[in-house]
């Protein structure tokens, strides 16, 4: 596990985008695993800049997103499809049909989840997966629990996640209670993983991972320790509790 502690969010985004740019330049047919939320915005901005100013080419790239709320369609402003189109895809030369975000309105959700994992495999698997982390230690929408889902599944969101994510909705009542989420083995199958965390509110979750050699389903991100190519990039604030312990 490689760990980088950067001064601030800008430096974190710079470090993450450099790694991604290098990978995309090396492999035109790259399959990207993408996250939403506030953490990767700075990284996406830099990738867009590299596309506009240096011609970084996404024409043969594909992408798979980690998750989507059940019940929201792609033009709902709080859906992850809407986020991805607006924050990233609309500004680069990726073919929309090469971008996959789980369909929160799929008719048969369980069958659809299986199909999503199949689709990832059919496309050769994820080359590099970007992850953020929840304040409760979740990755994707794999919430802390006695047992974790291995494959893409329908998951129930924890109250803390609903509260954290209500900032992206008009009111907390609007936040869906369930989501489609890639499972822990869908994520661990990625060839490379980059976990990003910034801000004081992530410090506790990060310390629960970094200050010991253990894994726990109560801290889903700790399972990343099982992977052989993980890079963690934090800012000083997200590292503060690990430093203190
Ligand atoms: C989003 C996702 C989530 C977020 C996490 C952090 O697709 O999978 O696990 O990465 O909740 O969210 P932010 O970045 O908004 O703090």
CSV table of C-alpha atoms and ligand atoms in Angstrom, one decimal:
chain,number,residue,atom,x,y,z
A,1,UNK,CA,0.0,0.0,0.0
A,2,UNK,CA,1.4,3.4,-1.0
A,3,UNK,CA,0.5,6.4,1.1
A,4,UNK,CA,0.8,10.0,0.1
A,5,UNK,CA,-0.1,12.8,2.5
A,6,UNK,CA,-0.5,16.1,0.6
A,7,UNK,CA,-0.7,19.6,2.0
A,8,UNK,CA,-4.2,20.3,0.8
A,9,UNK,CA,-7.1,19.3,-1.5
A,10,UNK,CA,-5.5,20.8,-4.6
A,11,UNK,CA,-2.2,18.9,-4.1
A,12,UNK,CA,-4.2,15.7,-3.5
A,13,UNK,CA,-6.2,16.2,-6.7
A,14,UNK,CA,-2.9,17.0,-8.6
A,15,UNK,CA,-1.3,13.8,-7.4
A,16,UNK,CA,-4.4,11.6,-8.2
A,17,UNK,CA,-4.8,13.2,-11.7
A,18,UNK,CA,-1.1,12.7,-12.5
A,19,UNK,CA,-1.4,9.0,-11.8
A,20,UNK,CA,-4.5,8.7,-13.9
A,21,UNK,CA,-3.1,10.7,-16.8
A,22,UNK,CA,-0.1,8.5,-16.9
A,23,UNK,CA,-2.3,5.4,-16.9
A,24,UNK,CA,-4.6,6.8,-19.6
A,25,UNK,CA,-1.6,7.8,-21.8
A,26,UNK,CA,-0.2,4.3,-21.4
A,27,UNK,CA,-3.4,2.4,-22.3
A,28,UNK,CA,-5.8,4.0,-24.8
A,29,UNK,CA,-8.3,1.2,-24.1
A,30,UNK,CA,-8.3,1.8,-20.4
A,31,UNK,CA,-11.3,0.8,-18.3
A,32,UNK,CA,-11.8,3.3,-15.5
A,33,UNK,CA,-13.6,2.7,-12.3
A,34,UNK,CA,-15.2,6.0,-11.2
A,35,UNK,CA,-16.7,7.5,-8.0
A,36,UNK,CA,-19.0,10.4,-7.5
A,37,UNK,CA,-19.2,12.7,-4.4
A,38,UNK,CA,-17.2,15.8,-3.6
A,39,UNK,CA,-13.8,14.1,-3.3
A,40,UNK,CA,-12.9,13.4,-7.0
A,41,UNK,CA,-14.2,16.7,-8.4
A,42,UNK,CA,-10.7,18.3,-8.3
A,43,UNK,CA,-9.2,15.2,-10.0
A,44,UNK,CA,-11.9,15.3,-12.8
A,45,UNK,CA,-11.3,19.0,-13.3
A,46,UNK,CA,-7.6,18.3,-13.9
A,47,UNK,CA,-8.4,15.4,-16.3
A,48,UNK,CA,-10.7,17.7,-18.3
A,49,UNK,CA,-7.9,20.3,-18.4
A,50,UNK,CA,-5.4,17.7,-19.6
A,51,UNK,CA,-7.9,16.7,-22.4
A,52,UNK,CA,-8.6,20.3,-23.4
A,53,UNK,CA,-5.0,21.6,-23.3
A,54,UNK,CA,-2.9,18.5,-24.0
A,55,UNK,CA,-5.3,16.3,-25.9
A,56,UNK,CA,-5.6,13.6,-23.3
A,57,UNK,CA,-7.6,11.0,-25.3
A,58,UNK,CA,-10.6,9.1,-24.0
A,59,UNK,CA,-12.0,8.0,-27.3
A,60,UNK,CA,-11.3,4.4,-26.7
A,61,UNK,CA,-11.7,4.5,-22.9
A,62,UNK,CA,-14.6,2.9,-21.0
A,63,UNK,CA,-15.8,3.6,-17.5
A,64,UNK,CA,-17.9,1.9,-14.8
A,65,UNK,CA,-19.2,3.8,-11.9
A,66,UNK,CA,-19.4,2.4,-8.4
A,67,UNK,CA,-23.0,3.1,-7.5
A,68,UNK,CA,-26.4,4.8,-8.1
A,69,UNK,CA,-29.4,5.5,-6.0
A,70,UNK,CA,-32.4,3.2,-6.6
A,71,UNK,CA,-35.3,5.0,-8.0
A,72,UNK,CA,-33.5,8.0,-9.6
A,73,UNK,CA,-33.2,8.2,-13.4
A,74,UNK,CA,-30.3,9.7,-15.1
A,75,UNK,CA,-31.8,13.2,-15.5
A,76,UNK,CA,-32.5,13.6,-11.8
A,77,UNK,CA,-30.0,16.3,-10.7
A,78,UNK,CA,-29.0,14.2,-7.7
A,79,UNK,CA,-28.4,11.0,-9.6
A,80,UNK,CA,-24.9,9.8,-10.2
A,81,UNK,CA,-25.4,9.6,-13.9
A,82,UNK,CA,-26.3,13.3,-14.0
A,83,UNK,CA,-23.3,14.1,-11.8
A,84,UNK,CA,-20.9,12.1,-14.1
A,85,UNK,CA,-22.2,13.7,-17.3
A,86,UNK,CA,-22.0,17.2,-15.8
A,87,UNK,CA,-18.7,16.9,-13.9
A,88,UNK,CA,-16.8,14.8,-16.3
A,89,UNK,CA,-18.2,13.0,-19.4
A,90,UNK,CA,-19.6,16.1,-21.1
A,91,UNK,CA,-16.2,17.7,-21.1
A,92,UNK,CA,-14.0,14.9,-22.5
A,93,UNK,CA,-14.1,12.9,-25.7
A,94,UNK,CA,-15.4,9.6,-24.2
A,95,UNK,CA,-18.3,7.9,-26.0
A,96,UNK,CA,-21.4,8.1,-23.8
A,97,UNK,CA,-22.1,4.5,-24.7
A,98,UNK,CA,-18.8,3.6,-23.2
A,99,UNK,CA,-19.8,5.1,-19.9
A,100,UNK,CA,-21.6,2.8,-17.5
A,101,UNK,CA,-23.4,4.1,-14.4
A,102,UNK,CA,-25.7,1.6,-12.7
A,103,UNK,CA,-29.3,2.1,-13.7
A,104,UNK,CA,-31.3,3.0,-10.6
A,105,UNK,CA,-34.6,2.5,-12.5
A,106,UNK,CA,-33.8,-1.0,-13.9
A,107,UNK,CA,-36.9,-3.1,-14.0
A,108,UNK,CA,-35.4,-6.2,-12.4
A,109,UNK,CA,-32.8,-4.8,-10.1
A,110,UNK,CA,-31.4,-8.1,-8.9
A,111,UNK,CA,-30.9,-9.4,-12.4
A,112,UNK,CA,-29.5,-6.0,-13.4
A,113,UNK,CA,-26.8,-6.1,-10.6
A,114,UNK,CA,-25.6,-9.5,-11.9
A,115,UNK,CA,-25.5,-8.1,-15.4
A,116,UNK,CA,-23.4,-5.1,-14.3
A,117,UNK,CA,-20.7,-7.4,-12.9
A,118,UNK,CA,-20.9,-9.5,-16.1
A,119,UNK,CA,-20.5,-6.3,-18.2
A,120,UNK,CA,-17.4,-5.3,-16.3
A,121,UNK,CA,-15.8,-8.7,-16.9
A,122,UNK,CA,-16.8,-8.8,-20.5
A,123,UNK,CA,-15.0,-5.5,-20.9
A,124,UNK,CA,-11.8,-6.9,-19.5
A,125,UNK,CA,-12.2,-5.7,-15.9
A,126,UNK,CA,-11.4,-2.4,-14.3
A,127,UNK,CA,-7.8,-1.2,-14.9
A,128,UNK,CA,-7.8,1.6,-12.3
A,129,UNK,CA,-10.5,2.3,-9.7
A,130,UNK,CA,-10.9,5.7,-8.0
A,131,UNK,CA,-12.5,5.6,-4.6
A,132,UNK,CA,-13.7,8.1,-2.0
A,133,UNK,CA,-14.5,7.1,1.6
A,134,UNK,CA,-17.5,7.8,3.7
A,135,UNK,CA,-17.2,9.3,7.2
A,136,UNK,CA,-18.3,5.8,8.4
A,137,UNK,CA,-15.5,4.0,6.4
A,138,UNK,CA,-17.7,2.9,3.5
A,139,UNK,CA,-16.4,2.6,0.0
A,140,UNK,CA,-19.0,2.7,-2.9
A,141,UNK,CA,-22.2,2.2,-0.9
A,142,UNK,CA,-20.7,-0.8,1.0
A,143,UNK,CA,-21.8,0.2,4.5
A,144,UNK,CA,-20.2,-1.0,7.7
A,145,UNK,CA,-21.8,-4.3,8.8
A,146,UNK,CA,-21.2,-7.8,10.1
A,147,UNK,CA,-21.4,-9.1,6.5
A,148,UNK,CA,-20.5,-7.3,3.3
A,149,UNK,CA,-21.9,-8.0,-0.2
A,150,UNK,CA,-19.3,-9.4,-2.6
A,151,UNK,CA,-20.9,-8.6,-5.9
A,152,UNK,CA,-22.9,-5.6,-7.2
A,153,UNK,CA,-26.1,-5.6,-5.1
A,154,UNK,CA,-28.9,-3.5,-3.8
A,155,UNK,CA,-27.9,-2.1,-0.5
A,156,UNK,CA,-29.6,-0.2,2.3
A,157,UNK,CA,-28.0,3.1,3.2
A,158,UNK,CA,-27.0,3.9,6.8
A,159,UNK,CA,-28.6,6.9,8.5
A,160,UNK,CA,-25.1,8.6,8.6
A,161,UNK,CA,-24.7,8.2,4.9
A,162,UNK,CA,-28.2,9.6,4.2
A,163,UNK,CA,-27.3,12.6,6.4
A,164,UNK,CA,-23.9,13.1,4.8
A,165,UNK,CA,-25.4,12.9,1.3
A,166,UNK,CA,-28.5,15.1,2.0
A,167,UNK,CA,-26.3,18.1,1.0
A,168,UNK,CA,-26.8,16.9,-2.7
A,169,UNK,CA,-30.6,16.9,-2.3
A,170,UNK,CA,-33.2,19.6,-1.7
A,171,UNK,CA,-34.1,17.9,1.6
A,172,UNK,CA,-33.1,14.9,3.6
A,173,UNK,CA,-36.5,13.3,2.9
A,174,UNK,CA,-35.6,13.2,-0.8
A,175,UNK,CA,-32.5,11.0,-0.3
A,176,UNK,CA,-33.2,7.4,-1.4
A,177,UNK,CA,-32.8,4.8,1.2
A,178,UNK,CA,-31.4,2.1,-1.1
A,179,UNK,CA,-28.8,2.1,-3.8
A,180,UNK,CA,-27.1,-0.2,-6.3
A,181,UNK,CA,-23.5,-0.6,-5.3
A,182,UNK,CA,-20.6,-2.6,-6.6
A,183,UNK,CA,-19.6,-5.2,-4.0
A,184,UNK,CA,-16.3,-5.6,-2.3
A,185,UNK,CA,-15.0,-8.3,-4.7
A,186,UNK,CA,-16.1,-6.3,-7.7
A,187,UNK,CA,-13.8,-3.5,-6.3
A,188,UNK,CA,-10.9,-5.7,-5.3
A,189,UNK,CA,-10.8,-7.2,-8.8
A,190,UNK,CA,-9.6,-3.8,-10.2
A,191,UNK,CA,-6.0,-4.0,-11.2
A,192,UNK,CA,-5.1,-0.8,-9.4
A,193,UNK,CA,-7.0,1.2,-6.8
A,194,UNK,CA,-6.6,4.8,-5.7
A,195,UNK,CA,-8.4,5.9,-2.5
A,196,UNK,CA,-8.8,9.6,-1.9
A,197,UNK,CA,-9.8,11.4,1.3
A,198,UNK,CA,-9.7,15.0,2.2
A,199,UNK,CA,-11.0,17.0,5.2
A,200,UNK,CA,-11.2,16.6,8.9
A,201,UNK,CA,-14.5,14.6,8.6
A,202,UNK,CA,-12.6,11.7,7.0
A,203,UNK,CA,-9.8,11.7,9.6
A,204,UNK,CA,-11.4,9.2,11.9
A,205,UNK,CA,-12.2,6.7,9.2
A,206,UNK,CA,-8.7,7.0,7.8
A,207,UNK,CA,-7.1,6.4,11.2
A,208,UNK,CA,-9.3,3.3,11.7
A,209,UNK,CA,-7.6,1.9,8.6
A,210,UNK,CA,-4.1,3.2,8.9
A,211,UNK,CA,-3.2,2.9,12.5
A,212,UNK,CA,-3.4,-0.9,12.6
A,213,UNK,CA,-2.7,-4.1,10.5
A,214,UNK,CA,-6.3,-5.3,10.7
A,215,UNK,CA,-9.2,-5.6,8.4
A,216,UNK,CA,-12.8,-5.4,9.5
A,217,UNK,CA,-16.2,-5.4,7.8
A,218,UNK,CA,-17.1,-2.6,10.2
A,219,UNK,CA,-14.7,-0.5,8.3
A,220,UNK,CA,-15.2,-1.6,4.7
A,221,UNK,CA,-12.3,0.5,3.3
A,222,UNK,CA,-9.9,-1.6,5.5
A,223,UNK,CA,-10.5,-4.5,3.1
A,224,UNK,CA,-8.4,-2.6,0.6
A,225,UNK,CA,-5.4,-3.9,2.6
A,226,UNK,CA,-6.1,-7.3,0.8
A,227,UNK,CA,-5.2,-5.7,-2.6
A,228,UNK,CA,-1.7,-5.6,-3.9
A,229,UNK,CA,-1.8,-2.3,-5.7
A,230,UNK,CA,-3.5,0.4,-3.6
A,231,UNK,CA,-2.5,4.0,-3.5
A,232,UNK,CA,-4.0,6.1,-0.7
A,233,UNK,CA,-3.8,9.9,-1.2
A,234,UNK,CA,-4.9,12.1,1.7
A,235,UNK,CA,-4.6,15.7,2.6
A,236,UNK,CA,-3.2,16.8,6.0
A,237,UNK,CA,-6.6,17.1,7.6
A,238,UNK,CA,-7.7,13.6,6.6
A,239,UNK,CA,-4.4,12.3,8.0
A,240,UNK,CA,-4.5,14.3,11.2
A,241,UNK,CA,-6.1,11.6,13.4
A,242,UNK,CA,-3.7,8.9,12.2
A,243,UNK,CA,-0.8,11.3,13.0
A,244,UNK,CA,-2.2,12.0,16.5
A,245,UNK,CA,-2.7,8.3,17.4
B,1,LIG,C1,-19.6,7.7,-4.5
B,1,LIG,C2,-19.2,6.7,-3.5
B,1,LIG,C3,-19.1,7.0,-2.1
B,1,LIG,C4,-18.3,8.3,-1.9
B,1,LIG,C5,-18.1,8.6,-0.4
B,1,LIG,C6,-17.4,9.9,-0.1
B,1,LIG,O1,-19.7,7.2,-5.8
B,1,LIG,O2,-19.1,5.6,-3.9
B,1,LIG,O3,-18.4,6.0,-1.4
B,1,LIG,O4,-17.0,8.2,-2.4
B,1,LIG,O5,-19.4,8.6,0.2
B,1,LIG,O6,-18.2,11.0,-0.6
B,1,LIG,P1,-17.7,12.5,-0.7
B,1,LIG,O7,-16.6,12.4,-1.7
B,1,LIG,O8,-18.8,13.3,-1.2
B,1,LIG,O9,-17.2,12.8,0.7
